[in-house]
Amino acid sequence: MTVFKLAVVSAGLSKPSSTRLLADRLAEATVRRLAAEGRQAEVTVIELRDLAVDIANNFVTGFPAAALRGAIDTVTEADAVIAVTPIFTASYSGLFKSFFDVIDDDALTGKPVLIAATGGTPRHSLALEHAVRPLFSYLRAVVLPTAVYAATDDWGTAGDALTDGLPGRIDRAAGEVAALLAGRGPAARPALPEQVVPFAEQLAALRA
């Protein structure tokens, strides 16, 4: 059976947090949709609040601590990423942005990313489109069409789990992740870099 690696990044600051709750709901829905297609997912959750000091130190030293290195490897080696941030001042949190700043610019190229956010009011939902989506587009990730925003009031409305409300948005986004993964298969291990022959040696070989 095909097993996909799913990295879930939660930038919630409180414990428990609505950001982590949304991240867990998205991960569970994605696992469920993959299982319906005969595929399994190995989920690893990264709580950025536990890495805040390591992230700050990385900017000063240029080297990630072991825990941060592990989190970076989890994200870069995953088949897909679920990235969830609280919205502060109409944008992603500083901790969320800082984590993705310490990841190599090319590490997320072509990787499916489901973006989501939490906030106190529905008015902040546009932050997903004017801040979070451009961030991952810059990193050349494949950002899923459905972005999931959960305001405080969304948690109190059930809606139809398959058509509207927060449950419907979660299910739709999870379906997009599952469909994209099903079409491409698990990520292959990166190929070993080709040996680079200095230009001078290439010219010398031509003269021989």
Tab-separated table of N, CA and C in Angstrom, residues 81-191:
chain	number	residue	atom	x	y	z
A	81	VAL	N	2.535	19.288	2.539
A	81	VAL	CA	2.619	20.071	3.780
A	81	VAL	C	1.280	20.742	4.041
A	82	ILE	N	0.850	20.702	5.289
A	82	ILE	CA	-0.295	21.489	5.754
A	82	ILE	C	0.268	22.572	6.658
A	83	ALA	N	0.120	23.826	6.277
A	83	ALA	CA	0.722	24.937	7.013
A	83	ALA	C	-0.384	25.838	7.563
A	84	VAL	N	-0.427	25.966	8.893
A	84	VAL	CA	-1.506	26.716	9.540
A	84	VAL	C	-0.917	27.792	10.453
A	85	THR	N	-1.397	29.021	10.286
A	85	THR	CA	-0.893	30.141	11.076
A	85	THR	C	-2.043	30.931	11.683
A	86	PRO	N	-1.845	31.491	12.872
A	86	PRO	CA	-2.821	32.470	13.352
A	86	PRO	C	-2.595	33.762	12.567
A	87	ILE	N	-3.634	34.560	12.418
A	87	ILE	CA	-3.504	35.834	11.714
A	87	ILE	C	-3.299	36.944	12.729
A	88	PHE	N	-2.169	37.643	12.602
A	88	PHE	CA	-1.860	38.795	13.444
A	88	PHE	C	-1.675	40.014	12.542
A	89	THR	N	-2.381	41.118	12.859
A	89	THR	CA	-2.249	42.345	12.093
A	89	THR	C	-2.410	42.075	10.594
A	90	ALA	N	-3.437	41.329	10.266
A	90	ALA	CA	-3.824	41.040	8.881
A	90	ALA	C	-2.763	40.285	8.095
A	91	SER	N	-1.950	39.484	8.775
A	91	SER	CA	-0.941	38.696	8.061
A	91	SER	C	-0.580	37.474	8.898
A	92	TYR	N	0.340	36.644	8.351
A	92	TYR	CA	0.806	35.480	9.100
A	92	TYR	C	1.617	35.925	10.308
A	93	SER	N	1.806	35.024	11.241
A	93	SER	CA	2.566	35.373	12.439
A	93	SER	C	4.060	35.444	12.120
A	94	GLY	N	4.793	36.182	12.952
A	94	GLY	CA	6.235	36.293	12.757
A	94	GLY	C	6.936	34.955	12.914
A	95	LEU	N	6.449	34.127	13.841
A	95	LEU	CA	7.049	32.814	14.068
A	95	LEU	C	6.868	31.929	12.835
A	96	PHE	N	5.687	31.971	12.237
A	96	PHE	CA	5.388	31.201	11.036
A	96	PHE	C	6.332	31.602	9.903
A	97	LYS	N	6.459	32.903	9.662
A	97	LYS	CA	7.319	33.398	8.599
A	97	LYS	C	8.778	33.066	8.881
A	98	SER	N	9.203	33.191	10.127
A	98	SER	CA	10.601	32.930	10.478
A	98	SER	C	10.979	31.480	10.221
A	99	PHE	N	10.061	30.548	10.513
A	99	PHE	CA	10.363	29.138	10.267
A	99	PHE	C	10.610	28.888	8.788
A	100	PHE	N	9.759	29.404	7.937
A	100	PHE	CA	9.947	29.166	6.513
A	100	PHE	C	11.107	29.988	5.941
A	101	ASP	N	11.538	31.020	6.677
A	101	ASP	CA	12.731	31.767	6.267
A	101	ASP	C	14.003	30.943	6.446
A	102	VAL	N	14.026	30.037	7.415
A	102	VAL	CA	15.243	29.256	7.652
A	102	VAL	C	15.316	28.019	6.764
A	103	ILE	N	14.255	27.773	6.005
A	103	ILE	CA	14.267	26.663	5.054
A	103	ILE	C	14.824	27.150	3.727
A	104	ASP	N	15.635	26.346	3.088
A	104	ASP	CA	16.235	26.719	1.807
A	104	ASP	C	15.161	27.121	0.808
A	105	ASP	N	15.439	28.160	0.033
A	105	ASP	CA	14.458	28.701	-0.911
A	105	ASP	C	13.958	27.673	-1.921
A	106	ASP	N	14.776	26.691	-2.240
A	106	ASP	CA	14.391	25.708	-3.262
A	106	ASP	C	13.781	24.431	-2.675
A	107	ALA	N	13.736	24.315	-1.355
A	107	ALA	CA	13.346	23.053	-0.721
A	107	ALA	C	11.880	22.693	-0.937
A	108	LEU	N	11.017	23.677	-1.174
A	108	LEU	CA	9.590	23.401	-1.330
A	108	LEU	C	9.147	23.433	-2.792
A	109	THR	N	10.085	23.541	-3.702
A	109	THR	CA	9.740	23.613	-5.118
A	109	THR	C	8.910	22.403	-5.547
A	110	GLY	N	7.730	22.659	-6.096
A	110	GLY	CA	6.862	21.591	-6.582
A	110	GLY	C	6.139	20.801	-5.517
A	111	LYS	N	6.287	21.178	-4.240
A	111	LYS	CA	5.662	20.408	-3.150
A	111	LYS	C	4.243	20.927	-2.893
A	112	PRO	N	3.246	20.039	-2.802
A	112	PRO	CA	1.878	20.470	-2.492
A	112	PRO	C	1.799	21.048	-1.077
A	113	VAL	N	1.191	22.229	-0.963
A	113	VAL	CA	1.026	22.874	0.333
A	113	VAL	C	-0.423	23.321	0.490
A	114	LEU	N	-1.049	22.864	1.551
A	114	LEU	CA	-2.399	23.298	1.894
A	114	LEU	C	-2.232	24.399	2.933
A	115	ILE	N	-2.720	25.594	2.633
A	115	ILE	CA	-2.567	26.716	3.558
A	115	ILE	C	-3.864	26.941	4.332
A	116	ALA	N	-3.722	27.297	5.604
A	116	ALA	CA	-4.886	27.526	6.457
A	116	ALA	C	-4.515	28.535	7.530
A	117	ALA	N	-5.543	29.129	8.135
A	117	ALA	CA	-5.283	30.143	9.157
A	117	ALA	C	-6.468	30.244	10.104
A	118	THR	N	-6.194	30.807	11.269
A	118	THR	CA	-7.235	31.063	12.264
A	118	THR	C	-7.188	32.527	12.665
A	119	GLY	N	-8.338	33.033	13.095
A	119	GLY	CA	-8.402	34.425	13.518
A	119	GLY	C	-9.682	34.694	14.280
A	120	GLY	N	-9.772	35.873	14.838
A	120	GLY	CA	-10.939	36.201	15.645
A	120	GLY	C	-12.136	36.648	14.840
A	121	THR	N	-11.914	37.118	13.621
A	121	THR	CA	-13.001	37.660	12.819
A	121	THR	C	-12.894	37.179	11.379
A	122	PRO	N	-14.023	36.997	10.696
A	122	PRO	CA	-13.992	36.572	9.289
A	122	PRO	C	-13.297	37.577	8.378
A	123	ARG	N	-13.187	38.835	8.803
A	123	ARG	CA	-12.566	39.864	7.959
A	123	ARG	C	-11.100	39.557	7.656
A	124	HIS	N	-10.467	38.772	8.511
A	124	HIS	CA	-9.044	38.475	8.321
A	124	HIS	C	-8.791	37.307	7.370
A	125	SER	N	-9.855	36.740	6.829
A	125	SER	CA	-9.682	35.577	5.952
A	125	SER	C	-8.890	35.915	4.695
A	126	LEU	N	-8.959	37.163	4.247
A	126	LEU	CA	-8.239	37.560	3.034
A	126	LEU	C	-6.724	37.523	3.212
A	127	ALA	N	-6.263	37.440	4.457
A	127	ALA	CA	-4.816	37.354	4.695
A	127	ALA	C	-4.234	36.103	4.060
A	128	LEU	N	-5.038	35.059	3.921
A	128	LEU	CA	-4.554	33.840	3.264
A	128	LEU	C	-4.186	34.115	1.819
A	129	GLU	N	-4.954	34.984	1.168
A	129	GLU	CA	-4.721	35.241	-0.253
A	129	GLU	C	-3.685	36.333	-0.497
A	130	HIS	N	-3.638	37.349	0.359
A	130	HIS	CA	-2.683	38.434	0.086
A	130	HIS	C	-1.358	38.287	0.826
A	131	ALA	N	-1.255	37.303	1.738
A	131	ALA	CA	0.000	37.123	2.484
A	131	ALA	C	0.512	35.691	2.418
A	132	VAL	N	-0.310	34.724	2.833
A	132	VAL	CA	0.172	33.340	2.948
A	132	VAL	C	0.379	32.700	1.579
A	133	ARG	N	-0.590	32.822	0.682
A	133	ARG	CA	-0.433	32.207	-0.643
A	133	ARG	C	0.778	32.781	-1.400
A	134	PRO	N	0.985	34.108	-1.414
A	134	PRO	CA	2.183	34.641	-2.087
A	134	PRO	C	3.491	34.129	-1.489
A	135	LEU	N	3.519	33.893	-0.178
A	135	LEU	CA	4.734	33.380	0.455
A	135	LEU	C	5.126	32.038	-0.153
A	136	PHE	N	4.176	31.116	-0.258
A	136	PHE	CA	4.499	29.789	-0.778
A	136	PHE	C	4.635	29.789	-2.307
A	137	SER	N	3.979	30.717	-2.961
A	137	SER	CA	4.188	30.853	-4.401
A	137	SER	C	5.620	31.313	-4.675
A	138	TYR	N	6.124	32.204	-3.835
A	138	TYR	CA	7.517	32.652	-3.964
A	138	TYR	C	8.483	31.483	-3.780
A	139	LEU	N	8.134	30.565	-2.872
A	139	LEU	CA	8.972	29.391	-2.625
A	139	LEU	C	8.741	28.296	-3.668
A	140	ARG	N	7.918	28.590	-4.665
A	140	ARG	CA	7.628	27.699	-5.803
A	140	ARG	C	6.958	26.392	-5.381
A	141	ALA	N	6.203	26.456	-4.295
A	141	ALA	CA	5.399	25.305	-3.888
A	141	ALA	C	4.131	25.278	-4.742
A	142	VAL	N	3.465	24.132	-4.755
A	142	VAL	CA	2.173	24.009	-5.429
A	142	VAL	C	1.103	24.257	-4.371
A	143	VAL	N	0.566	25.472	-4.329
A	143	VAL	CA	-0.404	25.834	-3.302
A	143	VAL	C	-1.793	25.369	-3.734
A	144	LEU	N	-2.449	24.570	-2.898
A	144	LEU	CA	-3.756	24.024	-3.233
A	144	LEU	C	-4.781	25.138	-3.406
A	145	PRO	N	-5.744	24.955	-4.306
A	145	PRO	CA	-6.732	26.014	-4.577
A	145	PRO	C	-7.536	26.442	-3.352
A	146	THR	N	-7.959	25.495	-2.545
A	146	THR	CA	-8.792	25.822	-1.378
A	146	THR	C	-7.931	26.149	-0.170
A	147	ALA	N	-8.045	27.395	0.307
A	147	ALA	CA	-7.389	27.799	1.548
A	147	ALA	C	-8.455	27.816	2.638
A	148	VAL	N	-8.121	27.309	3.804
A	148	VAL	CA	-9.124	27.153	4.866
A	148	VAL	C	-8.880	28.174	5.977
A	149	TYR	N	-9.884	29.001	6.210
A	149	TYR	CA	-9.805	29.981	7.297
A	149	TYR	C	-10.878	29.665	8.327
A	150	ALA	N	-10.510	29.708	9.588
A	150	ALA	CA	-11.463	29.444	10.668
A	150	ALA	C	-11.474	30.633	11.635
A	151	ALA	N	-12.578	31.360	11.631
A	151	ALA	CA	-12.771	32.424	12.609
A	151	ALA	C	-13.354	31.822	13.882
A	152	THR	N	-13.397	32.599	14.932
A	152	THR	CA	-13.899	32.100	16.203
A	152	THR	C	-15.312	31.539	16.073
A	153	ASP	N	-16.171	32.237	15.342
A	153	ASP	CA	-17.560	31.799	15.197
A	153	ASP	C	-17.701	30.517	14.373
A	154	ASP	N	-16.713	30.209	13.540
A	154	ASP	CA	-16.802	29.012	12.697
A	154	ASP	C	-16.832	27.731	13.518
A	155	TRP	N	-16.190	27.752	14.686
A	155	TRP	CA	-16.135	26.541	15.498
A	155	TRP	C	-17.487	26.218	16.117
A	156	GLY	N	-18.394	27.191	16.145
A	156	GLY	CA	-19.693	26.949	16.746
A	156	GLY	C	-20.786	26.622	15.756
A	157	THR	N	-20.452	26.584	14.456
A	157	THR	CA	-21.447	26.276	13.431
A	157	THR	C	-21.052	24.985	12.744
A	158	ALA	N	-21.923	23.999	12.797
A	158	ALA	CA	-21.612	22.696	12.213
A	158	ALA	C	-21.649	22.740	10.701
A	159	GLY	N	-22.727	23.241	10.115
A	159	GLY	CA	-22.859	23.246	8.665
A	159	GLY	C	-22.975	21.824	8.150
A	160	ASP	N	-23.057	21.702	6.861
A	160	ASP	CA	-23.088	20.383	6.228
A	160	ASP	C	-21.652	19.955	5.989
A	161	ALA	N	-21.246	18.817	6.528
A	161	ALA	CA	-19.849	18.369	6.465
A	161	ALA	C	-19.345	18.206	5.046
A	162	LEU	N	-20.247	18.126	4.074
A	162	LEU	CA	-19.794	17.901	2.706
A	162	LEU	C	-20.077	19.074	1.784
A	163	THR	N	-20.749	20.127	2.290
A	163	THR	CA	-21.106	21.203	1.365
A	163	THR	C	-20.683	22.586	1.822
A	164	ASP	N	-20.903	22.918	3.081
A	164	ASP	CA	-20.617	24.295	3.473
A	164	ASP	C	-20.042	24.356	4.882
A	165	GLY	N	-19.796	25.565	5.341
A	165	GLY	CA	-19.247	25.743	6.662
A	165	GLY	C	-17.810	25.255	6.745
A	166	LEU	N	-17.242	25.354	7.937
A	166	LEU	CA	-15.862	24.926	8.146
A	166	LEU	C	-15.644	23.454	7.816
A	167	PRO	N	-16.523	22.537	8.244
A	167	PRO	CA	-16.318	21.126	7.880
A	167	PRO	C	-16.252	20.907	6.375
A	168	GLY	N	-17.084	21.616	5.636
A	168	GLY	CA	-17.073	21.472	4.182
A	168	GLY	C	-15.789	21.970	3.559
A	169	ARG	N	-15.276	23.099	4.071
A	169	ARG	CA	-14.018	23.641	3.534
A	169	ARG	C	-12.847	22.710	3.844
A	170	ILE	N	-12.854	22.150	5.044
A	170	ILE	CA	-11.799	21.204	5.428
A	170	ILE	C	-11.829	19.984	4.518
A	171	ASP	N	-13.025	19.441	4.299
A	171	ASP	CA	-13.147	18.245	3.464
A	171	ASP	C	-12.727	18.524	2.030
A	172	ARG	N	-13.113	19.686	1.503
A	172	ARG	CA	-12.754	20.028	0.129
A	172	ARG	C	-11.239	20.180	-0.028
A	173	ALA	N	-10.613	20.864	0.915
A	173	ALA	CA	-9.165	21.045	0.856
A	173	ALA	C	-8.440	19.712	0.978
A	174	ALA	N	-8.909	18.855	1.892
A	174	ALA	CA	-8.297	17.538	2.067
A	174	ALA	C	-8.427	16.715	0.798
A	175	GLY	N	-9.556	16.829	0.130
A	175	GLY	CA	-9.751	16.111	-1.120
A	175	GLY	C	-8.785	16.563	-2.194
A	176	GLU	N	-8.471	17.845	-2.212
A	176	GLU	CA	-7.517	18.362	-3.198
A	176	GLU	C	-6.111	17.812	-2.943
A	177	VAL	N	-5.737	17.734	-1.668
A	177	VAL	CA	-4.422	17.169	-1.339
A	177	VAL	C	-4.363	15.702	-1.764
A	178	ALA	N	-5.403	14.945	-1.407
A	178	ALA	CA	-5.425	13.511	-1.719
A	178	ALA	C	-5.385	13.279	-3.219
A	179	ALA	N	-6.140	14.083	-3.970
A	179	ALA	CA	-6.181	13.906	-5.424
A	179	ALA	C	-4.822	14.220	-6.052
A	180	LEU	N	-4.168	15.254	-5.562
A	180	LEU	CA	-2.866	15.616	-6.121
A	180	LEU	C	-1.819	14.558	-5.797
A	181	LEU	N	-1.823	14.062	-4.571
A	181	LEU	CA	-0.866	13.026	-4.195
A	181	LEU	C	-1.117	11.735	-4.966
A	182	ALA	N	-2.373	11.390	-5.153
A	182	ALA	CA	-2.703	10.165	-5.869
A	182	ALA	C	-2.192	10.212	-7.297
A	183	GLY	N	-2.140	11.422	-7.860
A	183	GLY	CA	-1.712	11.553	-9.241
A	183	GLY	C	-0.208	11.532	-9.439
A	184	ARG	N	0.536	11.803	-8.362
A	184	ARG	CA	1.990	11.880	-8.537
A	184	ARG	C	2.766	10.799	-7.795
A	185	GLY	N	2.177	10.160	-6.786
A	185	GLY	CA	2.884	9.127	-6.038
A	185	GLY	C	3.836	9.745	-5.029
A	186	PRO	N	4.399	8.913	-4.137
A	186	PRO	CA	5.332	9.422	-3.119
A	186	PRO	C	6.551	10.069	-3.761
A	187	ALA	N	7.108	11.039	-3.055
A	187	ALA	CA	8.285	11.739	-3.562
A	187	ALA	C	9.469	10.790	-3.643
A	188	ALA	N	10.189	10.871	-4.739
A	188	ALA	CA	11.381	10.045	-4.894
A	188	ALA	C	12.534	10.672	-4.129
A	189	ARG	N	13.476	9.857	-3.752
A	189	ARG	CA	14.654	10.400	-3.091
A	189	ARG	C	15.429	11.248	-4.086
A	190	PRO	N	15.990	12.381	-3.636
A	190	PRO	CA	16.728	13.220	-4.561
A	190	PRO	C	17.915	12.480	-5.166
A	191	ALA	N	18.120	12.711	-6.446
A	191	ALA	CA	19.236	12.064	-7.138
A	191	ALA	C	20.557	12.648	-6.660
